[in-house]
mmCIF file of C-alpha atoms in Angstrom:
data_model
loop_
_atom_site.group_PDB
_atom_site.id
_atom_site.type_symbol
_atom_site.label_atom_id
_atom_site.label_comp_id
_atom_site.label_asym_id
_atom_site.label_seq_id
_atom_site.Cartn_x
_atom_site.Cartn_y
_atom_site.Cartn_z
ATOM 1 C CA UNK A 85 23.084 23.983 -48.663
ATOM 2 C CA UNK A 86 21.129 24.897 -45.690
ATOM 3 C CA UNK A 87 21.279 27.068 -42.628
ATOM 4 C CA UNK A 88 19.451 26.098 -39.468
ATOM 5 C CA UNK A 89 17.863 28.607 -37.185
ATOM 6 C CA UNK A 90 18.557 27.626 -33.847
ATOM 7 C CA UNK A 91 17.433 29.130 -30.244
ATOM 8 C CA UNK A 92 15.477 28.759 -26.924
ATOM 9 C CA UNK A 93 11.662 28.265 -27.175
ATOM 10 C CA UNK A 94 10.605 32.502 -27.558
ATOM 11 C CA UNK A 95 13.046 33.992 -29.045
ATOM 12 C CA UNK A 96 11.674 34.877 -32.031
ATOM 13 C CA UNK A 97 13.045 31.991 -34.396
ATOM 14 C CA UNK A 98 9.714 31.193 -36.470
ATOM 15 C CA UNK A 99 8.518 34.521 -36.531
ATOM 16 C CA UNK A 100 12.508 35.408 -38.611
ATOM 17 C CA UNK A 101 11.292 32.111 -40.855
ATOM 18 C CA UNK A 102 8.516 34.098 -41.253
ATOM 19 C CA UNK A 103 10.068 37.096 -42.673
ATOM 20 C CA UNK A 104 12.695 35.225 -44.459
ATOM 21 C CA UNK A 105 10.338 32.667 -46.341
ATOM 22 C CA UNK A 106 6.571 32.535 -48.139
ATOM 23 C CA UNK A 107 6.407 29.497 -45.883
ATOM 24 C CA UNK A 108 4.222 31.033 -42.920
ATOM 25 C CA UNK A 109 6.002 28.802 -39.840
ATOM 26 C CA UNK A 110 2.920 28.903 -37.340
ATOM 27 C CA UNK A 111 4.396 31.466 -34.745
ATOM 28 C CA UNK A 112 2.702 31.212 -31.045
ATOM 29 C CA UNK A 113 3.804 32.801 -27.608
ATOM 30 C CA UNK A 114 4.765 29.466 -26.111
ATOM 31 C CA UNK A 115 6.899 26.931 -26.749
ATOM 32 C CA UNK A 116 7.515 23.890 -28.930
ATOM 33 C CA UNK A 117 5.163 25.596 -31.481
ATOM 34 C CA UNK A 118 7.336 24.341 -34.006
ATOM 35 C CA UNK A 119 7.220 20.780 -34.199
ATOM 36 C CA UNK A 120 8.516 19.931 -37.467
ATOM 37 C CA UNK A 121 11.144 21.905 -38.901
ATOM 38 C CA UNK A 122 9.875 24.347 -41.578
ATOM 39 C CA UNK A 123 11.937 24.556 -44.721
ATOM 40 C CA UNK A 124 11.697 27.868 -46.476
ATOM 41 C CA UNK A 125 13.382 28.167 -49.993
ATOM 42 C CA UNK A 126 14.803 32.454 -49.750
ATOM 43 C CA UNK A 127 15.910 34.368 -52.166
ATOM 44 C CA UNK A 128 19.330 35.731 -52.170
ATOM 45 C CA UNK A 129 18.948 39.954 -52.309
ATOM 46 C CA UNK A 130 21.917 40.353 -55.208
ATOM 47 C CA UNK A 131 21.770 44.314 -56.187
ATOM 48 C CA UNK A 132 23.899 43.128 -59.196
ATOM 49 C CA UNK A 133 21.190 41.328 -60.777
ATOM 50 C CA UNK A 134 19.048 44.395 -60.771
ATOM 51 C CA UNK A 135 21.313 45.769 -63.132
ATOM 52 C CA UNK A 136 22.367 43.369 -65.202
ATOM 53 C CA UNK A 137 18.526 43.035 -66.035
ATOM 54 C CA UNK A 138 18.472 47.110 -66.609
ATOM 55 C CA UNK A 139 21.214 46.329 -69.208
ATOM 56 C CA UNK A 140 20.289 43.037 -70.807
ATOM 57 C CA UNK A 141 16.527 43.535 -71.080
ATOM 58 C CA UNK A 142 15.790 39.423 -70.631
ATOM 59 C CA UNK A 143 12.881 37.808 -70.627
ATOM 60 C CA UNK A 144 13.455 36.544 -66.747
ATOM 61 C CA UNK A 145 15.337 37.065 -63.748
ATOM 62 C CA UNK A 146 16.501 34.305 -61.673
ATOM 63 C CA UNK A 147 18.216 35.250 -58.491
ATOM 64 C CA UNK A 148 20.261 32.537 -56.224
ATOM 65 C CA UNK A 149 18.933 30.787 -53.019
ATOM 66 C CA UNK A 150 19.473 29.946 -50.027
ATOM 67 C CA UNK A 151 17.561 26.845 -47.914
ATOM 68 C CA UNK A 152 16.494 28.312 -44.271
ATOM 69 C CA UNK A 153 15.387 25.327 -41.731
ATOM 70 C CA UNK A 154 13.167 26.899 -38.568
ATOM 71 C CA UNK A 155 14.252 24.340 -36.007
ATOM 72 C CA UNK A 156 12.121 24.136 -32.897
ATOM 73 C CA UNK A 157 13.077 25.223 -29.706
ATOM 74 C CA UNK A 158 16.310 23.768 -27.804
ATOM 75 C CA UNK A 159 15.968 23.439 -23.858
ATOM 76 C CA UNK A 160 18.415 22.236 -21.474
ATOM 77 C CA UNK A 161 17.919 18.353 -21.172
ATOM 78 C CA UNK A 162 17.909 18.275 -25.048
ATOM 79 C CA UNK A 163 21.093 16.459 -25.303
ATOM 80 C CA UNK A 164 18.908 13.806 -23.190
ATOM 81 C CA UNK A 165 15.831 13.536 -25.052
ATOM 82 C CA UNK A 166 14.259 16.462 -22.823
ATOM 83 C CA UNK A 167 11.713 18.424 -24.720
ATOM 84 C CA UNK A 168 11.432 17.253 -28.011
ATOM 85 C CA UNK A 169 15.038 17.219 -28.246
ATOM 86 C CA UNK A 170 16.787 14.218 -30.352
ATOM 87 C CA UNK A 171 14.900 15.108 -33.001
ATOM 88 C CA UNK A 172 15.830 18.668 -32.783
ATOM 89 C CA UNK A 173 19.374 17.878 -32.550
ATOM 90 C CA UNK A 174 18.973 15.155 -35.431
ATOM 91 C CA UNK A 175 17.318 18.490 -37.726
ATOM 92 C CA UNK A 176 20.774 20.417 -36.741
ATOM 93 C CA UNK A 177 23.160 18.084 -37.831
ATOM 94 C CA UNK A 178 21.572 17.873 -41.534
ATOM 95 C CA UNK A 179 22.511 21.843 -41.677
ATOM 96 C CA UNK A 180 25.242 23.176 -42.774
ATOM 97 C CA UNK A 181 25.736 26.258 -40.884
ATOM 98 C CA UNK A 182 24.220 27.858 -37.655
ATOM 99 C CA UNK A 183 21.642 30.940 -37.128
ATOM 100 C CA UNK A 184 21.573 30.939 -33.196
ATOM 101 C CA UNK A 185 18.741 33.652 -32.598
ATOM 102 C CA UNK A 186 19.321 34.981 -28.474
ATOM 103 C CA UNK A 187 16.428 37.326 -27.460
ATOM 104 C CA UNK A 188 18.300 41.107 -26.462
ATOM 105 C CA UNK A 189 14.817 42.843 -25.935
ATOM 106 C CA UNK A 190 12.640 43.129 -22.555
ATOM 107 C CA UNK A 191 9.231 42.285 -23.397
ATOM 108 C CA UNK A 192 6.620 41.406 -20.123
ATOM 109 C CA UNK A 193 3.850 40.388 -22.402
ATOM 110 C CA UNK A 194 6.377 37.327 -23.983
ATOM 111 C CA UNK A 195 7.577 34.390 -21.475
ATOM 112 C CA UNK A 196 11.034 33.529 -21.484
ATOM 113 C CA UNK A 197 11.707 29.791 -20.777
ATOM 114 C CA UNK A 198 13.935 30.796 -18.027
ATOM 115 C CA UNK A 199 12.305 33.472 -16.963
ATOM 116 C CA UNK A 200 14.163 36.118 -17.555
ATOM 117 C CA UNK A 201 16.358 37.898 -20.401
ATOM 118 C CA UNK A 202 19.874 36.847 -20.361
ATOM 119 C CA UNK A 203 21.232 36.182 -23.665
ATOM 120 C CA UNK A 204 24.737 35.063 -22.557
ATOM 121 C CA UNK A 205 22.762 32.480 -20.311
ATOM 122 C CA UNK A 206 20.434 31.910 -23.348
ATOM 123 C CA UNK A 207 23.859 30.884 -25.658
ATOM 124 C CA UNK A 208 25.758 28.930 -22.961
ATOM 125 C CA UNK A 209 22.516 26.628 -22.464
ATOM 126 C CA UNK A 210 22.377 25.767 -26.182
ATOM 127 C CA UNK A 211 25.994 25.872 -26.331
ATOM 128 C CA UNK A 212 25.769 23.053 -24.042
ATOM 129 C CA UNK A 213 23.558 20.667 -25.486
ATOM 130 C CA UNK A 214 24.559 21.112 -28.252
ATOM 131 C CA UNK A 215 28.271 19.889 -26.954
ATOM 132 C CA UNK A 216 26.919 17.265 -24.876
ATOM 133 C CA UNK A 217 25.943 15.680 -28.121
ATOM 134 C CA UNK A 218 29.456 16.026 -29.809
ATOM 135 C CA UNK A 219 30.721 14.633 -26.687
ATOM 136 C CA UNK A 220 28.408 11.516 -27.085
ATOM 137 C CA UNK A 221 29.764 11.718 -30.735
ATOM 138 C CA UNK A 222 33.425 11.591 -30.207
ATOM 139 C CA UNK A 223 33.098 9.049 -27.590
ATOM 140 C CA UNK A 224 31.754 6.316 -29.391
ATOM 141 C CA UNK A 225 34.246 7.207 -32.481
ATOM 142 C CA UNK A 226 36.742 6.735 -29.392
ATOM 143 C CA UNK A 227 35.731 3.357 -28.376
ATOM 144 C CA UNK A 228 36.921 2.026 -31.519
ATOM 145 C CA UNK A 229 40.008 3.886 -32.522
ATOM 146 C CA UNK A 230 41.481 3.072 -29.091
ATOM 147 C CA UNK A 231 41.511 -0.609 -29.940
ATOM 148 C CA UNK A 232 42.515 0.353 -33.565
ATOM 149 C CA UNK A 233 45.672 2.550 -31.792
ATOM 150 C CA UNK A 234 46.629 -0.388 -29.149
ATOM 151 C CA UNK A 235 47.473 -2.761 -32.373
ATOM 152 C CA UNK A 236 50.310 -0.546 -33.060
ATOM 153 C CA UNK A 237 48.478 1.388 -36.157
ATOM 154 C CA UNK A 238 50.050 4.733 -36.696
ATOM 155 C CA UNK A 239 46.813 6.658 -38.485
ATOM 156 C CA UNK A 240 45.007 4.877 -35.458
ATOM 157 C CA UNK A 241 46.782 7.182 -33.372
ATOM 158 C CA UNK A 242 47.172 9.984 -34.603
ATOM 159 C CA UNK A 243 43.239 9.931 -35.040
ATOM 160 C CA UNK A 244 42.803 8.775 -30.756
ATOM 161 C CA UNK A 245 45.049 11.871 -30.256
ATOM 162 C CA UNK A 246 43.433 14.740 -32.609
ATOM 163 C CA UNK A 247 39.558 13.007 -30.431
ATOM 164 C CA UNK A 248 40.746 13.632 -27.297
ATOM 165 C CA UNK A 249 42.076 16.707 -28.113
ATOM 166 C CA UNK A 250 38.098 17.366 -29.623
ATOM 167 C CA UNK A 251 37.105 15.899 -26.039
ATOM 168 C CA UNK A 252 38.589 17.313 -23.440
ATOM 169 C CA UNK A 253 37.487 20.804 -25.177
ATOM 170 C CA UNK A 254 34.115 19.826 -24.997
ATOM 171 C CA UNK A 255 34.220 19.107 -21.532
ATOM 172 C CA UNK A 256 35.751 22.255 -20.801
ATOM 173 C CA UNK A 257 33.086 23.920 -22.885
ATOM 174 C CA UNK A 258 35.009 24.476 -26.009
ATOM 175 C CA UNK A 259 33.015 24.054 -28.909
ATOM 176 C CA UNK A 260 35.071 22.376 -32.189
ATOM 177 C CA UNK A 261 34.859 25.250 -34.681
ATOM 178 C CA UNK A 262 37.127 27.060 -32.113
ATOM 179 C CA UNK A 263 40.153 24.359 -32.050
ATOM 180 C CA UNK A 264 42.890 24.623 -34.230
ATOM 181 C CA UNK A 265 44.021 21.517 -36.806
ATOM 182 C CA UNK A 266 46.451 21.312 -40.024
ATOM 183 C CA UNK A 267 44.014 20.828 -43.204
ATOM 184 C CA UNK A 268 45.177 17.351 -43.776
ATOM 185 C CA UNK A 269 44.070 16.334 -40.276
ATOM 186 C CA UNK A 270 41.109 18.682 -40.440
ATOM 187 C CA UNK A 271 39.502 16.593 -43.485
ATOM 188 C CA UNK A 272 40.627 13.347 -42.545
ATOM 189 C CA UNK A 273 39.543 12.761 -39.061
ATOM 190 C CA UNK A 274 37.570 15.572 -38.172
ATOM 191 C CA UNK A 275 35.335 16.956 -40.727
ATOM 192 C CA UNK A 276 34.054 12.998 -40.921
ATOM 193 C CA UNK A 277 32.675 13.556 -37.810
ATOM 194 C CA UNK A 278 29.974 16.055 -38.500
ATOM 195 C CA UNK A 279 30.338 17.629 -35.072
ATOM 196 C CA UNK A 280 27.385 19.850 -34.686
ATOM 197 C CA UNK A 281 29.220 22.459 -32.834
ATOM 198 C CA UNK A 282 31.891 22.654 -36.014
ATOM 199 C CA UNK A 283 29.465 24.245 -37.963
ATOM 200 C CA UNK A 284 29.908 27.544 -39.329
ATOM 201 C CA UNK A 285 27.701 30.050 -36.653
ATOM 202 C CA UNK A 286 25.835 33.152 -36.771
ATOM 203 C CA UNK A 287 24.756 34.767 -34.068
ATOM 204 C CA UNK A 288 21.527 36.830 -34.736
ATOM 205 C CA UNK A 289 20.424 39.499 -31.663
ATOM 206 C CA UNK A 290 16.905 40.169 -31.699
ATOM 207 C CA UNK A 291 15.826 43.392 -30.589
ATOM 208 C CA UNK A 292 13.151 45.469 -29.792
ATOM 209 C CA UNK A 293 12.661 48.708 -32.505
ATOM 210 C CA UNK A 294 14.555 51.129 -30.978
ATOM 211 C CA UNK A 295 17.735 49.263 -30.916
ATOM 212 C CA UNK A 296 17.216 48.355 -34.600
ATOM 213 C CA UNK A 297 20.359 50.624 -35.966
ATOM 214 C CA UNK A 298 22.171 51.046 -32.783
ATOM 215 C CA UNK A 299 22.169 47.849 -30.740
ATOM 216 C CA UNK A 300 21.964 47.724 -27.241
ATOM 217 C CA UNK A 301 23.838 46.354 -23.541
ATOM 218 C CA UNK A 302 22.550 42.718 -24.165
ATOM 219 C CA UNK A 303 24.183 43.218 -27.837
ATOM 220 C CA UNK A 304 27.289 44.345 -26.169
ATOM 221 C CA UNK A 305 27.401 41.592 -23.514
ATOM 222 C CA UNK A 306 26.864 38.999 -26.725
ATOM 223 C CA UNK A 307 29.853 40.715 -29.174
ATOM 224 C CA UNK A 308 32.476 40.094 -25.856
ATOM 225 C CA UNK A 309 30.952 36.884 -25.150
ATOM 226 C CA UNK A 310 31.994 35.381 -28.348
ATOM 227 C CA UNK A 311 34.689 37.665 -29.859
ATOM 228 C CA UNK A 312 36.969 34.529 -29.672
ATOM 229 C CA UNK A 313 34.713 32.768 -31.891
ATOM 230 C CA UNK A 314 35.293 34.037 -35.299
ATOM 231 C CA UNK A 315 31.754 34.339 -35.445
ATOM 232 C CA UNK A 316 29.362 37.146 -37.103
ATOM 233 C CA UNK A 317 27.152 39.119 -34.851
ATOM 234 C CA UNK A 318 23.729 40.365 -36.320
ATOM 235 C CA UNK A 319 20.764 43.188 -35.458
ATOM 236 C CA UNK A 320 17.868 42.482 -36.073
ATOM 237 C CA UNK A 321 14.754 43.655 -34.676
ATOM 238 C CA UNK A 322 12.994 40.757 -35.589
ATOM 239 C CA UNK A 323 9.474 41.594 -34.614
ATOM 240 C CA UNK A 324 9.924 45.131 -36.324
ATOM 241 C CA UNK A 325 10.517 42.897 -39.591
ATOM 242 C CA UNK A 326 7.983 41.036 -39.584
ATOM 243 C CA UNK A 327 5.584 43.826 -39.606
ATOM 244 C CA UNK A 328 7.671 45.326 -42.535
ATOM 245 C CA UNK A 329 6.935 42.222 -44.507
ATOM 246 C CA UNK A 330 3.245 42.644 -44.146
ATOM 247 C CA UNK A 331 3.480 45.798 -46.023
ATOM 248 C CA UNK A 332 2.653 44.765 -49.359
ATOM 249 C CA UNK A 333 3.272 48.505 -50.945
ATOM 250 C CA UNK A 334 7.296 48.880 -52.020
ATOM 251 C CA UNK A 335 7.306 52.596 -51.480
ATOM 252 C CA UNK A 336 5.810 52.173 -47.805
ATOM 253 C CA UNK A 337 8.004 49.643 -46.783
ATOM 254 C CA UNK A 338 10.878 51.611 -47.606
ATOM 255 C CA UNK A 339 9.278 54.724 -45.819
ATOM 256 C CA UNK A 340 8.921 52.552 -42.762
ATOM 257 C CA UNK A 341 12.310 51.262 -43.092
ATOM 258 C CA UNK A 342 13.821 55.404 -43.215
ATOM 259 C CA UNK A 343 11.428 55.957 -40.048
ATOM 260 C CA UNK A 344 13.226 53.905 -38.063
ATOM 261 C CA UNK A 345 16.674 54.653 -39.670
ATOM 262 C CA UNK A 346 17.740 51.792 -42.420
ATOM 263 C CA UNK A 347 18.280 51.242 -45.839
ATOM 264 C CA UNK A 348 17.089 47.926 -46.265
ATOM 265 C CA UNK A 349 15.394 45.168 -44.254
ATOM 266 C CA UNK A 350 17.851 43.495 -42.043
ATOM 267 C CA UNK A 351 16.308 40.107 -43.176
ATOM 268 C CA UNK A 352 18.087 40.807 -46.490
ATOM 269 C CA UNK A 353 21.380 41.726 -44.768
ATOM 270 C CA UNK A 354 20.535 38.085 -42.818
ATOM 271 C CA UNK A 355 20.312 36.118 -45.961
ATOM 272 C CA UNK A 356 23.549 37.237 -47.497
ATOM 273 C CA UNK A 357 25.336 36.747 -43.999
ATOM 274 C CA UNK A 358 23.974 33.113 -43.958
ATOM 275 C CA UNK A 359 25.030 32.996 -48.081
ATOM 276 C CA UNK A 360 28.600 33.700 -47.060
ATOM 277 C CA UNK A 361 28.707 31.655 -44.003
ATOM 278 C CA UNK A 362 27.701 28.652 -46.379
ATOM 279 C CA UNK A 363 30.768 29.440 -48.094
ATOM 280 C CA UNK A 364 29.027 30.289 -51.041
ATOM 281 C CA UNK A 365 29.629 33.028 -53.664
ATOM 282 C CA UNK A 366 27.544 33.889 -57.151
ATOM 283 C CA UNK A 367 28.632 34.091 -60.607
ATOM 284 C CA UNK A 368 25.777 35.118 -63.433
ATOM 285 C CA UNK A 369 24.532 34.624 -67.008
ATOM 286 C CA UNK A 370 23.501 37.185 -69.063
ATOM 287 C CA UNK A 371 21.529 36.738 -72.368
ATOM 288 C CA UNK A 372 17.983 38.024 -73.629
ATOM 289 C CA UNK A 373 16.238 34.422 -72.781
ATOM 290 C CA UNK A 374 17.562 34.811 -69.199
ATOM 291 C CA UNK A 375 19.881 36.241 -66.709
ATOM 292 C CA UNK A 376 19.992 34.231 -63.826
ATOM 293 C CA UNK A 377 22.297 33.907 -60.298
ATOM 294 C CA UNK A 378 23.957 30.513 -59.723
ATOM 295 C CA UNK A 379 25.558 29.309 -56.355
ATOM 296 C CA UNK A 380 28.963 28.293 -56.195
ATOM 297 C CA UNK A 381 31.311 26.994 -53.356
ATOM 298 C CA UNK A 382 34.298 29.675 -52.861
ATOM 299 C CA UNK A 383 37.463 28.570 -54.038
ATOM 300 C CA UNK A 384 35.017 26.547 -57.106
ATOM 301 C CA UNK A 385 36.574 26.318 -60.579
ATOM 302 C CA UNK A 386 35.531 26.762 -64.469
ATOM 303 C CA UNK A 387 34.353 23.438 -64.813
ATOM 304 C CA UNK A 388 32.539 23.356 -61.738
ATOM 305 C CA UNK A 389 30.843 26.219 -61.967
ATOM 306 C CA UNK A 390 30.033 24.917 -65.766
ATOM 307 C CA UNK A 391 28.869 21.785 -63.587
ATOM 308 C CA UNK A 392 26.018 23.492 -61.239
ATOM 309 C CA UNK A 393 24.442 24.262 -65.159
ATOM 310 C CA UNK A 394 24.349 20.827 -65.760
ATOM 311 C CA UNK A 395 26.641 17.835 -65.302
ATOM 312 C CA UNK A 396 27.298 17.496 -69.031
ATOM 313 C CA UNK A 397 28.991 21.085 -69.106
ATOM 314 C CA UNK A 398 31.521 19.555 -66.136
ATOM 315 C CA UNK A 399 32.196 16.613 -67.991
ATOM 316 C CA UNK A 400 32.956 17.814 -71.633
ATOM 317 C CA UNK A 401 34.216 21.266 -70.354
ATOM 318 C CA UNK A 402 36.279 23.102 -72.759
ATOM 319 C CA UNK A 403 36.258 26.576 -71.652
ATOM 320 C CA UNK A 404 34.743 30.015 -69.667
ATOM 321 C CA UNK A 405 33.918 33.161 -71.857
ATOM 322 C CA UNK A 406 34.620 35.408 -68.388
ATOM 323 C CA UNK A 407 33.545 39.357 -67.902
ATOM 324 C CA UNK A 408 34.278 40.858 -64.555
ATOM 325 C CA UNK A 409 30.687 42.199 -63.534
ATOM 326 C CA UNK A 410 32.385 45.260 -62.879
ATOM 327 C CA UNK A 411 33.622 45.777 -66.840
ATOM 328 C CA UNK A 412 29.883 44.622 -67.635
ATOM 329 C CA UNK A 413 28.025 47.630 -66.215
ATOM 330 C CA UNK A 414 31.436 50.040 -67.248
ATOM 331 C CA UNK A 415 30.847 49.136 -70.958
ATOM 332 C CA UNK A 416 27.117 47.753 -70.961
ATOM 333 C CA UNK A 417 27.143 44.789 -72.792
ATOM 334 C CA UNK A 418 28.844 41.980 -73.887
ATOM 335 C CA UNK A 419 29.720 43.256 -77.519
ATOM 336 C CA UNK A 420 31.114 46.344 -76.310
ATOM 337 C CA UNK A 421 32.755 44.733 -73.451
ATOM 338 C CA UNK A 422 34.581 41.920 -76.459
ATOM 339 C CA UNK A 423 35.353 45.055 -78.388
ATOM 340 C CA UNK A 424 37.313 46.815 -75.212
ATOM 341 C CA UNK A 425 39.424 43.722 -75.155
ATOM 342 C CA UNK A 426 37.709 43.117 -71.401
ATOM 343 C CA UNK A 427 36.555 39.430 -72.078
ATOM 344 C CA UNK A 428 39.171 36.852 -71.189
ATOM 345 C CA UNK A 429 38.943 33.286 -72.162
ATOM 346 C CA UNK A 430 39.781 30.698 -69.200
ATOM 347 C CA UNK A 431 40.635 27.413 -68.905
ATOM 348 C CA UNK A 432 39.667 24.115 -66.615
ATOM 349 C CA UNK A 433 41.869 25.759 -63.849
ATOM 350 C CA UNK A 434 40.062 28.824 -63.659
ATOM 351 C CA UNK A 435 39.251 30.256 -59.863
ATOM 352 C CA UNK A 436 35.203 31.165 -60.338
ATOM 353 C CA UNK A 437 35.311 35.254 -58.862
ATOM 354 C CA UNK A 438 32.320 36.327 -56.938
ATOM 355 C CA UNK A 439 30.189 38.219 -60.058
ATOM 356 C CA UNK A 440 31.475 36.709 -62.838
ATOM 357 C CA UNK A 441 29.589 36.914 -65.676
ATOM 358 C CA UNK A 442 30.387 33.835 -67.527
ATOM 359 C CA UNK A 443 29.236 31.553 -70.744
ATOM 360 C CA UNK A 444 30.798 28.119 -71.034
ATOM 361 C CA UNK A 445 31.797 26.367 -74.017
ATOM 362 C CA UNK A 446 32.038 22.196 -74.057
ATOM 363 C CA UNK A 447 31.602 19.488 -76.038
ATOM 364 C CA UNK A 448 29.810 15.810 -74.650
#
């Protein structure tokens, strides 16, 4: 699964690659620095695995990740082929959710495509393109369910009537992720599709230092502009991170970190935002070899969660040990935790719980 950071040229995308990957993105003061996208493998900040390795004493740690893509800079046009922009838009579409990065700091010394800070502008520019494309999309799926719908065929039209629905929105500006279907239309004519703007979104302010903890007006104008969205609104004072990161002593980064009035870098806060907007959740194993994270999709069951193991434990699943991660640290193992009666033994129907600690019994 992977999460695309999106933006103007200068807003501080490939310098938040920077602090969220060992991957150094080159980061310049102009734009289309980034001409490939950069793919950065991150590491999923999971205080639960901390102390499951305080209790369990393994030999190593695994925690889960997360894929981050550093897309280069959108411009208007882009839905056209300005800038460098079908590729750009082809790198978006293989993500599966949206970090849109919108500069909310004045800064003389760094040009602004358009010249000056508006971050509402900023949105509604890449907002558009990005449209424009989906507009393109559902136009040509249009051309041939219309001839499909004039033979009389009822799923024909039901599908011609659910598009136009999807494109008159766009042309009013409504992006897809904001319309409303039933789930049985939903995954049969629209999540086919792969419209770009149904992708989950994030919306990630970047600010200067002083508005690290507190936000500011551009932050303000952003959480109105998009409260209709369903869509999470981030801090982060991006450049203020990066200079974090290139502390290499623990105990002063987290001395720079109180300075300015946090308890952790807001890159980590980032990566578990983008882990949940994935729709993605963790469940553990604990023994003295290794205890390790895994990634599952919310809503996953036993034998799929057996599955992300290795296919063999889907396929001859027979059932989940389970310990709430909760009843792990309460008793501190997994003896004492079988002796308190806390373990419970589920079956191929089993609903995987965010910080299960689970072992999985099956037979190939």
């Amino acid at each position: 699964m992977k999460a695309g950071i999106v933006g103007l040229p200068n807003v501080g995308k490939s310098t938040l690659f920077n602090c969220l990957s060992n991957a150094k993105a080159q980061s310049a003061n102009f734009p289309f620095c980034t001409i490939e996208p950069n793919i950065g493998v991150v590491n999923v900040p999971d205080p639960r695995l901390q102390k499951l390795e305080e209790l369990v004493k393994p030999e190593r740690v695994l925690p889960a990740t997360v894929e981050i893509v550093d897309i280069a800079g959108l411009v208007k046009g882009a839905s056209k082929g300005e800038g460098l922009g079908n590729q750009f838009l082809a790198n978006i579409r293989e993500t599966d959710a949206i970090l849109h990065v919108l500069r909310c700091f004045d800064n003389e010394n760094i040009v602004h495509v358009d010249g000056s800070v508006d971050p509402i502008r900023d949105k509604e520019t890449i907002d558009m393109e990005l449209q424009l494309k989906d507009l393109e999309t559902v136009e040509k799926k249009l051309d041939k369910v219309k001839r499909a719908a004039k033979t009389g065929n009822k799923e024909a039209q039901k599908e011609e009537a659910i598009l136009l629905k999807i494109k008159e929105n766009l042309e009013a500006g409504i992006s897809v992720r904001a319309l409303e279907f039933t789930e049985e239309d939903y995954e049969e004519f629209v999540k086919p599709s792969q419209f770009i703007t149904d992708k989950p979104v994030m919306y990630v302010c970047n600010v200067d230092e002083g508005a690290a903890t507190t936000g500011n007006a551009y932050v303000e104008k952003v959480k109105e502009a998009v409260k209709d969205e369903n869509a999470e609104v981030l801090v982060l004072a991006v450049g203020t991170e990066a200079d974090i990161n290139e502390l290499d002593d623990y105990e002063e980064r987290q001395m720079f970190l109180a300075d300015i009035g946090l308890d952790e870098p807001g890159s980590a806060k980032l990566i578990r935002s983008a882990y949940k907007l994935l729709n993605q959740q963790t469940y553990f194993t604990a023994g003295v070899k290794e205890v390790r994270a895994w990634t599952v999709n919310i809503g996953a069951t036993g034998p799929q969660a057996a599955g992300v193991i290795h296919t063999d434990f889907e396929k001859g699943f027979i059932r989940a040990e389970v310990i709430a991660y909760n009843d792990y640290v309460e008793y501190g193992s997994e003896a004492k935790v079988k002796e308190a009666g806390k373990m419970r033994v589920e079956g191929k129907n089993y609903i995987v719980k965010d910080g299960d600690v689970m072992h999985f019994l099956f037979n190939v």
